[in-house]
GROMACS .gro file of C-alpha atoms in nm:
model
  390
    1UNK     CA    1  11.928   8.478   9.562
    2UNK     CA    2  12.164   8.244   9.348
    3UNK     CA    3  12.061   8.323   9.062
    4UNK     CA    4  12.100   8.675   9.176
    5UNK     CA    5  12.437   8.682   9.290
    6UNK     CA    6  12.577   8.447   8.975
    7UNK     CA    7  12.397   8.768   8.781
    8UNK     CA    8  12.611   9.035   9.006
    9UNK     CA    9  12.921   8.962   8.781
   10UNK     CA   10  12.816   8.979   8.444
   11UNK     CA   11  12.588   9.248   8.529
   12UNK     CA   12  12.873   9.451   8.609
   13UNK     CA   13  13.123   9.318   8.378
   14UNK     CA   14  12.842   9.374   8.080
   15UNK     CA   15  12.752   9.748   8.173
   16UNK     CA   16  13.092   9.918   8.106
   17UNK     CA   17  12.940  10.167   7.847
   18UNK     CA   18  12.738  10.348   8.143
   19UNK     CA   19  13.078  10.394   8.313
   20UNK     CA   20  13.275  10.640   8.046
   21UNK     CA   21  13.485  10.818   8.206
   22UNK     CA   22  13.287  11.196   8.294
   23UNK     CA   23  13.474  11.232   8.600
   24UNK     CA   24  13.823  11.268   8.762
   25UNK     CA   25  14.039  11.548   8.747
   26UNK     CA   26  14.147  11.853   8.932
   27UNK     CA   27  13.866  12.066   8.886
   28UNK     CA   28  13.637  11.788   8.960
   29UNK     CA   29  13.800  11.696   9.248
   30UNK     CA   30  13.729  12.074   9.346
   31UNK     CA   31  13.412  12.048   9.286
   32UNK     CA   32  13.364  11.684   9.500
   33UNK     CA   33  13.560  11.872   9.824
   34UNK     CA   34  13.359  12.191   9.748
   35UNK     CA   35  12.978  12.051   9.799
   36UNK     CA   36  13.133  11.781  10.031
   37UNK     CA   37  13.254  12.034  10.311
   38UNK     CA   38  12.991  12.098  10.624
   39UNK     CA   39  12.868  12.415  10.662
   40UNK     CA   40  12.665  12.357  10.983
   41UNK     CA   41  12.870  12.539  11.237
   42UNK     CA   42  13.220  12.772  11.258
   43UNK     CA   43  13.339  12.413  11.437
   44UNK     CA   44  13.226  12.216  11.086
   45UNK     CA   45  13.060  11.956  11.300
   46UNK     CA   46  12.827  11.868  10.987
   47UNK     CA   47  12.791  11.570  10.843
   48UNK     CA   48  12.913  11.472  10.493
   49UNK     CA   49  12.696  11.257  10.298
   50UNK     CA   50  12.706  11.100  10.003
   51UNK     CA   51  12.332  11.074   9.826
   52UNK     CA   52  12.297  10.813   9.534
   53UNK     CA   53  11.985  10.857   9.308
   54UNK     CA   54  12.011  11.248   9.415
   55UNK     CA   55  11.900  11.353   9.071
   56UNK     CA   56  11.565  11.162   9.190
   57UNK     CA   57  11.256  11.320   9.400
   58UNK     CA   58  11.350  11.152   9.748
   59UNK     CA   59  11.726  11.246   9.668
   60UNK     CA   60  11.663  11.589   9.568
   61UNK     CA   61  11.464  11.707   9.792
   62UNK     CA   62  11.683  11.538  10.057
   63UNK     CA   63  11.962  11.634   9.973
   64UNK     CA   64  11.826  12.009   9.943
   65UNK     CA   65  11.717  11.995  10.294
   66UNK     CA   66  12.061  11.868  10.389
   67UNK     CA   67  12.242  12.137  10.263
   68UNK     CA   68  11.984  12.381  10.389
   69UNK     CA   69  12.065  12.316  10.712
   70UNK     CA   70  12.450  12.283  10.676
   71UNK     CA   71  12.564  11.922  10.650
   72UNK     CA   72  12.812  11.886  10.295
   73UNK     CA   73  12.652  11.676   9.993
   74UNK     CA   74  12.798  11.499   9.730
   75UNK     CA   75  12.509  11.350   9.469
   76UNK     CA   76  12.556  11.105   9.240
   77UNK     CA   77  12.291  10.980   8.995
   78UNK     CA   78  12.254  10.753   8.600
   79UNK     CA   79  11.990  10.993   8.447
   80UNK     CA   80  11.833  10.697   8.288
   81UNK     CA   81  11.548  10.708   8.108
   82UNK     CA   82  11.338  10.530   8.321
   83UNK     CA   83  11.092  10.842   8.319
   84UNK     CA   84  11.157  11.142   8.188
   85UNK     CA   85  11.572  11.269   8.254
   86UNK     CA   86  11.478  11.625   8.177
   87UNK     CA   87  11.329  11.629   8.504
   88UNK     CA   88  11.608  11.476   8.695
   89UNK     CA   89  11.816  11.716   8.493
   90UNK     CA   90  11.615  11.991   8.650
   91UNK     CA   91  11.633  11.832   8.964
   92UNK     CA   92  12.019  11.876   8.948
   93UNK     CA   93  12.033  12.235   8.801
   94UNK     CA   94  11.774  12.308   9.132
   95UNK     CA   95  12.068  12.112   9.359
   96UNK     CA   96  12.324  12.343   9.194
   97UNK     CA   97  12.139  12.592   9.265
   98UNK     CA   98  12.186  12.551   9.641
   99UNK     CA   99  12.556  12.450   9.622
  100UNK     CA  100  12.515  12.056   9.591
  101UNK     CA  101  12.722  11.853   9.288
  102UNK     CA  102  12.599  11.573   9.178
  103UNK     CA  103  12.794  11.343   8.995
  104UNK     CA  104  12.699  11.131   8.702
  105UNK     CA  105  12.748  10.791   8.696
  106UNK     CA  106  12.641  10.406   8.808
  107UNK     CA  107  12.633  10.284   9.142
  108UNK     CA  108  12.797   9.996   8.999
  109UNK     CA  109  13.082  10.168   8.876
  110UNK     CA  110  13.319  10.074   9.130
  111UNK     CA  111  13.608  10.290   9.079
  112UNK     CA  112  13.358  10.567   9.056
  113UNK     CA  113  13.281  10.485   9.431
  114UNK     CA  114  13.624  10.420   9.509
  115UNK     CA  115  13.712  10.734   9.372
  116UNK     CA  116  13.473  10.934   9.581
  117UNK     CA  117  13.586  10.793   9.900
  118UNK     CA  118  13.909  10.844   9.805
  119UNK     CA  119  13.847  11.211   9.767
  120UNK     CA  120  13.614  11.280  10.071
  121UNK     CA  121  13.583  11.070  10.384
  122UNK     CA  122  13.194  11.033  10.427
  123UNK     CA  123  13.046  11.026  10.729
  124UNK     CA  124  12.752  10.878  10.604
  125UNK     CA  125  12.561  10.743  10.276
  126UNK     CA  126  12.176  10.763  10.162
  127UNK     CA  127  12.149  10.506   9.982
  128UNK     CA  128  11.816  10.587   9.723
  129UNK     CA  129  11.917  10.521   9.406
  130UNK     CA  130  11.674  10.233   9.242
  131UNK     CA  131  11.528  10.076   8.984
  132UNK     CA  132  11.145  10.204   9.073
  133UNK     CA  133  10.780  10.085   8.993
  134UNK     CA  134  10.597   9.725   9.046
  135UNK     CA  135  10.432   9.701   8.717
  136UNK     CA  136  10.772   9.773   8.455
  137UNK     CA  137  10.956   9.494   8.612
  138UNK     CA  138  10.754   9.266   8.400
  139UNK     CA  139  10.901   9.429   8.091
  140UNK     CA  140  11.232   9.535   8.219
  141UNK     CA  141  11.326   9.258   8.477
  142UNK     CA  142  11.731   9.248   8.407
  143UNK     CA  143  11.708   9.637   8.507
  144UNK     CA  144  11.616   9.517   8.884
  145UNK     CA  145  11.892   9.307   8.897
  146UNK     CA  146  12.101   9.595   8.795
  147UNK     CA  147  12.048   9.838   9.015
  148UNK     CA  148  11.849   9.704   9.336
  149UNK     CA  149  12.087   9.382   9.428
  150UNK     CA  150  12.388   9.428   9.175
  151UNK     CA  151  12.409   9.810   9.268
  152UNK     CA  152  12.400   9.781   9.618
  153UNK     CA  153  12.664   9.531   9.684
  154UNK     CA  154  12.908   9.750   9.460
  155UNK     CA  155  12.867  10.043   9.725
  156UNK     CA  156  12.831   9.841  10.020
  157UNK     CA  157  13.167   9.693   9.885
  158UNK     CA  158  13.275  10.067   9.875
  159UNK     CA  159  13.137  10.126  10.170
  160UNK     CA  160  13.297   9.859  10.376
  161UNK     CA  161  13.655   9.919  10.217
  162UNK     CA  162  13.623  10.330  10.321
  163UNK     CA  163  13.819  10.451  10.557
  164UNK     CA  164  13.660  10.594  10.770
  165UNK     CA  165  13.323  10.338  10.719
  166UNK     CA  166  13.066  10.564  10.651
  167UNK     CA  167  12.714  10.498  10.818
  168UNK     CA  168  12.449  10.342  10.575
  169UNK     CA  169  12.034  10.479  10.535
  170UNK     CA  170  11.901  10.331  10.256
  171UNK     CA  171  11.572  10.297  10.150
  172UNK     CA  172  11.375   9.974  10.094
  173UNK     CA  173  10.997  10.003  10.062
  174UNK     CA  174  10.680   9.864  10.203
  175UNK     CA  175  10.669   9.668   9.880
  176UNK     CA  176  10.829   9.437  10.099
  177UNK     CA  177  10.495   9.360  10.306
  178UNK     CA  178  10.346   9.180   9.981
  179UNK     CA  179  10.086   8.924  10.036
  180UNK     CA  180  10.085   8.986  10.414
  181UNK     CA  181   9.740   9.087  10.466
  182UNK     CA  182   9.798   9.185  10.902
  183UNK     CA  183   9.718   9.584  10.908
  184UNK     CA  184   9.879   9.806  10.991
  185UNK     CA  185  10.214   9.678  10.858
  186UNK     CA  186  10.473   9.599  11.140
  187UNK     CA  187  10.848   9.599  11.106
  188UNK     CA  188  10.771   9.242  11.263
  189UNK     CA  189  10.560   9.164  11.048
  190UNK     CA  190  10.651   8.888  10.794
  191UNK     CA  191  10.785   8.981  10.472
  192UNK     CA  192  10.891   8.630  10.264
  193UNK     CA  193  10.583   8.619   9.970
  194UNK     CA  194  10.675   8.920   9.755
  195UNK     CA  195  10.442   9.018   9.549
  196UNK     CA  196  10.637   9.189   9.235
  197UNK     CA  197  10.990   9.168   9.110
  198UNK     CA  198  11.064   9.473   9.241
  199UNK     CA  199  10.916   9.400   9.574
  200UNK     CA  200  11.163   9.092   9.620
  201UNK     CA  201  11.492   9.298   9.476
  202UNK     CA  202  11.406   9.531   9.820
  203UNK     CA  203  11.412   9.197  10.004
  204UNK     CA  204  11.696   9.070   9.921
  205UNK     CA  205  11.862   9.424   9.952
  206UNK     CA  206  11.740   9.376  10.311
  207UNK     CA  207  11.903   9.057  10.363
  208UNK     CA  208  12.214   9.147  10.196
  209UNK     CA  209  12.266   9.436  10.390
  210UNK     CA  210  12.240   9.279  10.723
  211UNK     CA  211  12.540   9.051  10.573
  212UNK     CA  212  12.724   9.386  10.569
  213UNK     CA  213  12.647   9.485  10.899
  214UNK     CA  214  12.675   9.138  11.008
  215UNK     CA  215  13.039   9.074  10.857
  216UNK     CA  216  13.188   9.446  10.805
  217UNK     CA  217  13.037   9.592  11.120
  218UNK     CA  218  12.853   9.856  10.924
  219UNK     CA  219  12.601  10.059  11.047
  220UNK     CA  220  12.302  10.035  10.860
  221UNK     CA  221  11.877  10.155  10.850
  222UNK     CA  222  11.639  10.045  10.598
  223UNK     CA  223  11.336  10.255  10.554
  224UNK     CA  224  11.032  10.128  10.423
  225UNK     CA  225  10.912  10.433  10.215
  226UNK     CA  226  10.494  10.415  10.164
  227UNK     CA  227  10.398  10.557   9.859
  228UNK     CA  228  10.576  10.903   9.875
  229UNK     CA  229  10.433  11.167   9.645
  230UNK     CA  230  10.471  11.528   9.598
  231UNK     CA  231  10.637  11.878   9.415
  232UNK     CA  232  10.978  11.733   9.173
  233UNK     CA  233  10.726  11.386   9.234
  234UNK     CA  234  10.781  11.064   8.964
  235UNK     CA  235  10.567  11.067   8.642
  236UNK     CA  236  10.516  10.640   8.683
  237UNK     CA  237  10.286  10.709   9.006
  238UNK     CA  238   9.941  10.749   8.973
  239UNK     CA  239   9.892  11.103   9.169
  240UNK     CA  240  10.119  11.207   8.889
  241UNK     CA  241   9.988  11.025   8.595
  242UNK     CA  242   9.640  11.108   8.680
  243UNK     CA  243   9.710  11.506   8.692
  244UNK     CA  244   9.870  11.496   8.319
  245UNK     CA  245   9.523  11.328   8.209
  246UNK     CA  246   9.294  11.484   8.356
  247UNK     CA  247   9.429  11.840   8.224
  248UNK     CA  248   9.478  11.723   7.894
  249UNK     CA  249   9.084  11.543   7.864
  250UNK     CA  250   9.211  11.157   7.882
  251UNK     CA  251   9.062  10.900   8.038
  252UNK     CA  252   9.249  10.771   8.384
  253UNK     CA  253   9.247  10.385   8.456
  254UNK     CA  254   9.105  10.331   8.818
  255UNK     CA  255   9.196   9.978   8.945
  256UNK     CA  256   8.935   9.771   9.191
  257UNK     CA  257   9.007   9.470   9.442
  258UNK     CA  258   8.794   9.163   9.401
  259UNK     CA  259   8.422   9.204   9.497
  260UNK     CA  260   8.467   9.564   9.361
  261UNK     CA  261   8.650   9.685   9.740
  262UNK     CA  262   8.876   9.949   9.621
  263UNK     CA  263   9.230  10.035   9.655
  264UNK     CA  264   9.367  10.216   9.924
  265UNK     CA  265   9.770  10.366   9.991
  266UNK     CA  266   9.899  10.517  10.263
  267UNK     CA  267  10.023  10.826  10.071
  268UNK     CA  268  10.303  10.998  10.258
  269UNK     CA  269  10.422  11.331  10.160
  270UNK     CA  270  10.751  11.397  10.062
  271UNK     CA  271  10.818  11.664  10.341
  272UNK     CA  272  10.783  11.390  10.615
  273UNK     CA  273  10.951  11.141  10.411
  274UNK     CA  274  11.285  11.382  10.424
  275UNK     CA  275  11.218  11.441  10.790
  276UNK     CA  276  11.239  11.047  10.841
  277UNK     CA  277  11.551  11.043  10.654
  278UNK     CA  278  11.733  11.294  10.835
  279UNK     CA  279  11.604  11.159  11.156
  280UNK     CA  280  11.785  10.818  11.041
  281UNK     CA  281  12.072  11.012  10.967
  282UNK     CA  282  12.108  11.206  11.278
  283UNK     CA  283  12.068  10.896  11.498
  284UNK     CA  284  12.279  10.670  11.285
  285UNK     CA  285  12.527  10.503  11.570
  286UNK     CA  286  12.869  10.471  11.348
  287UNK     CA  287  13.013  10.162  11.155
  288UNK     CA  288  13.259   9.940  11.364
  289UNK     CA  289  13.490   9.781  11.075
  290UNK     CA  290  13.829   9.955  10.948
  291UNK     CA  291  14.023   9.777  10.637
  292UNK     CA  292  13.723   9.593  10.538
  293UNK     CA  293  13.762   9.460  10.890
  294UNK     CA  294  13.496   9.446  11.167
  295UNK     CA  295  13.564   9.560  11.555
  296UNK     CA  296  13.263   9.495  11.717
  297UNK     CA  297  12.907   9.531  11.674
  298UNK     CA  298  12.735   9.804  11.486
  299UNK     CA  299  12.355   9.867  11.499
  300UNK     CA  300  12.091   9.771  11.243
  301UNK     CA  301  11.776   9.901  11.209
  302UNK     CA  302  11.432   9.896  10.976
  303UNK     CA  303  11.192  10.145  10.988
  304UNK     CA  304  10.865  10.217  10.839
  305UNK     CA  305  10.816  10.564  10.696
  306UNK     CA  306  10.440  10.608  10.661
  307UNK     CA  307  10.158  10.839  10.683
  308UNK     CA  308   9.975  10.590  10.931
  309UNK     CA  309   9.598  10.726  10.711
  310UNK     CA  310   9.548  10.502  10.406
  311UNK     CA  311   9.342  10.679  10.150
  312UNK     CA  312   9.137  10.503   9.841
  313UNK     CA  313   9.218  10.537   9.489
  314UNK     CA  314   8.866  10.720   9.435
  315UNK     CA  315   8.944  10.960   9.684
  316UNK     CA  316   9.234  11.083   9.555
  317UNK     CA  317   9.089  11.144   9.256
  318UNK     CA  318   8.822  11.379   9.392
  319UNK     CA  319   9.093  11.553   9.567
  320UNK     CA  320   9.307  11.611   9.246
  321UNK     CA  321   8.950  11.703   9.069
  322UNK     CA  322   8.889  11.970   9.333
  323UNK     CA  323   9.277  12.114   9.281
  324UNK     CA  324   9.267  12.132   8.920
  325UNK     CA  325   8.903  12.186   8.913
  326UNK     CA  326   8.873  11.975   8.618
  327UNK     CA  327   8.649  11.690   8.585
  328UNK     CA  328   8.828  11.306   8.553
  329UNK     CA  329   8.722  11.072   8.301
  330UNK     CA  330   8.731  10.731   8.443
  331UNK     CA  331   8.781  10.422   8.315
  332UNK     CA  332   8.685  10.187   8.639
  333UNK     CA  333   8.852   9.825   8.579
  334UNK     CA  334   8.943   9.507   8.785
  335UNK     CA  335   9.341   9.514   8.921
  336UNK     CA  336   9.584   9.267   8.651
  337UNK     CA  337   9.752   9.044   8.810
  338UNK     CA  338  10.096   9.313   8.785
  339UNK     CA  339  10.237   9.310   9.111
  340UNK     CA  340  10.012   9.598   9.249
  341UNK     CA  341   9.871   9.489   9.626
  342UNK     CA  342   9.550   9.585   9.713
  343UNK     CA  343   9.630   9.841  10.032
  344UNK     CA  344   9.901   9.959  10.231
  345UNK     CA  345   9.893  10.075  10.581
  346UNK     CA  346  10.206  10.176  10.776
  347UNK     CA  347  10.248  10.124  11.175
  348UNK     CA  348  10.508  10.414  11.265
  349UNK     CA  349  10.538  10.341  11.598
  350UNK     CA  350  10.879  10.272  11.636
  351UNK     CA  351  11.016  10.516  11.424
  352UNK     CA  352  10.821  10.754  11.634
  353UNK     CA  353  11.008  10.623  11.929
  354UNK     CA  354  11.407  10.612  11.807
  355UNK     CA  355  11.350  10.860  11.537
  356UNK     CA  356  11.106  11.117  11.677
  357UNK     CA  357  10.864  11.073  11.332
  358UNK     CA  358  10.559  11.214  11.318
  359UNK     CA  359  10.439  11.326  10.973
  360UNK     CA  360  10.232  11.641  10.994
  361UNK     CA  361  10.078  11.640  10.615
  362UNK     CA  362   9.749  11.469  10.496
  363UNK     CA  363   9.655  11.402  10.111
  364UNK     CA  364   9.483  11.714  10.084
  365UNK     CA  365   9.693  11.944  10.177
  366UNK     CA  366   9.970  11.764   9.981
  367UNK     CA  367   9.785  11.703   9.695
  368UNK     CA  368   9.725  12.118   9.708
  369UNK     CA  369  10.121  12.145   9.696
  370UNK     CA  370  10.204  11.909   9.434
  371UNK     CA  371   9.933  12.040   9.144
  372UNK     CA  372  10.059  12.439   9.232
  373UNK     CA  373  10.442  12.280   9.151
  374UNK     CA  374  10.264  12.023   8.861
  375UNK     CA  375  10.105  12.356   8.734
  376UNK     CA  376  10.374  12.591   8.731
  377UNK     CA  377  10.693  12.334   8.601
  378UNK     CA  378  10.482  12.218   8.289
  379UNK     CA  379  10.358  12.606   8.215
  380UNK     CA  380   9.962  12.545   8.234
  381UNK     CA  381   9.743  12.800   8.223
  382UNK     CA  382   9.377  12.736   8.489
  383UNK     CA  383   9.085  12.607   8.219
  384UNK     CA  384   9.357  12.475   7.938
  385UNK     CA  385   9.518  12.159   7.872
  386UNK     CA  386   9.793  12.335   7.715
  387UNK     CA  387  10.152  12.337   7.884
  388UNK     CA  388  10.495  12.454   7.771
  389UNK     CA  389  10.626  12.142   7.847
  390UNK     CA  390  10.469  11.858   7.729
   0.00000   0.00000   0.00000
């Protein structure tokens, strides 16, 4: 954590080129009011939320689901090149679409934030922008720093300054869980030998936020997201990986446990993952500071956000053969020593009980979903490995 925050600085003071100035002005301001403004009732009794990483496939389809039901949105999301940003750029012409702006810019672009709240008093933030993925922190481990811890105390800075404090969901991940080998995975649970990079960033974002809530009095609920996949999905994940190769004839690389026991997920489809994240939302008690000042209490909460139904690696292959009724090619090789953990299983019992969770959607049927979307975005054709896209 020293290290970390003697980093925060001259991560921020170093990273001015992402922060050219793309925004400000009338028009723009417009524009911010414009997606910002509740549409849930003739009273306007919506909430207004501010999304970071909207441009992403939790944020999208969050903040889609939002505005569908009438609360105001304001996005805000890097387009780095992380994976693919034609996607996330088609993410945000599909938010457009529906009336949602998303701005573009850095979490740790302080007068960005400032700016915002300026412009639109929040009600509440979902906090999902990231840095993403256990194994490219070994090759990119300065852009963890950046966005997981130095990110997240710029807008928690922003957050605790606003007037009125908005009320914080953010999502950590079950990365957290690392070695811990106790199934299913408890909020309870211990969570202090991280297994990746990425896996301790969440940690510490964990920690740093109950500082917040501790300090500032704001409200904050961390949700530990188990490997969401899905329609707009991330390229890095293996559901998605393994669908590009096995159309186009390549081998996919199918990582074992010791003693050959394979791996298993508790894949959770993006549909319940977006009803966990409203449910935080909804029930989100309100932040107690004003002027960076706290009054009282304020709640703070962690939640697991899981399918509860942990499936192995093998058998989601034979799923994804039997929707794209293609054959895989399978390389079959021992796990690296990356940062990968050999099985996650969520217990959703208590977000059952304060959020009223219950996802609905098993691999198969969300497999089904995702490779009629994977089929139709990249233009393929049943029985070719062409596409228009790739």
């Amino acid at each position: 954590m020293t290290a970390s925050y003697l980093s925060f600085q001259s991560f921020v003071d170093t990273s001015h080129k992402y922060f050219a100035a793309s925004w400000g002005g009338l028009h723009w301001e417009r524009q911010i009011r414009a997606s910002a403004a509740p549409r849930r009732s003739p009273s306007g009794s919506g909430m207004s939320v501010l999304v970071t990483g909207a441009a992403g496939f939790v944020g999208t389809h969050c903040s889609l689901a939002l505005r569908k039901r009438g609360d105001g949105v304001v996005g805000v999301d890097n387009f780095n090149a992380y994976y693919d940003p034609s996607l996330k750029k088609a993410r945000k012409s599909l938010l457009a679409s529906h009336g949602v702006f998303v701005v573009e810019g850095d979490i740790n672009d302080g007068r960005l934030l400032a700016k915002l709240f300026d412009v639109v008093p929040f009600t509440h933030v979902l906090h999902l922008a990231a840095q993403a993925g256990v194994r490219y922190a070994m090759e990119n481990p300065a852009s963890y720093v950046h966005s997981n811890i130095a990110g997240l105390v710029t807008l928690l800075e922003a957050c605790k300054d606003a007037d009125p404090q908005p009320a914080i969901v953010w999502a950590s991940s079950s990365s957290v869980y690392g070695l811990n080998d106790k199934v299913p995975f408890s909020e309870r649970d211990r969570t202090d030998q991280p297994a990746s990079l990425y896996a301790a960033t969440k940690k510490a974002g964990e920690e740093i936020t109950h500082t917040y809530n501790h300090i500032y009095g704001l409200s904050i609920t961390g949700l530990r997201f188990f490997t969401v996949y899905g329609p707009w999905g991330r390229p890095d994940m293996a559901y998605f990986s393994f669908t590009r190769n096995i159309l186009q004839g390549k081998p996919i690389t199918v990582y074992r446990g010791k003693d050959h026991v394979d791996l298993a997920r508790d894949f959770t489809y993006i549909d319940d993952i977006v009803k966990g994240c409203l449910g935080s939302l909804d029930t989100a008690r309100k932040s107690t500071g004003t002027g960076g000042k706290k009054r009282g209490p304020a709640p703070y909460r962690i939640f697991n956000l899981g399918n509860t139904s942990p499936v192995t690696v093998p058998t989601l292959v034979s799923i994804l053969e039997k929707h794209l009724r293609v054959k895989a090619k399978k390389n079959v090789i021992e796990m690296p020593g990356n940062g990968d953990v050999p099985f996650t299983h969520a217990n959703i019992t208590l977000a059952r009980e304060q959020l009223g969770y219950k996802p609905t959607t098993n691999l198969d049927a969300g497999l089904k979903k995702f490779v009629k979307w994977y089929l139709s975005y990249y233009g393929y054709t049943r029985g070719s490995s062409k596409n228009s896209r790739q």
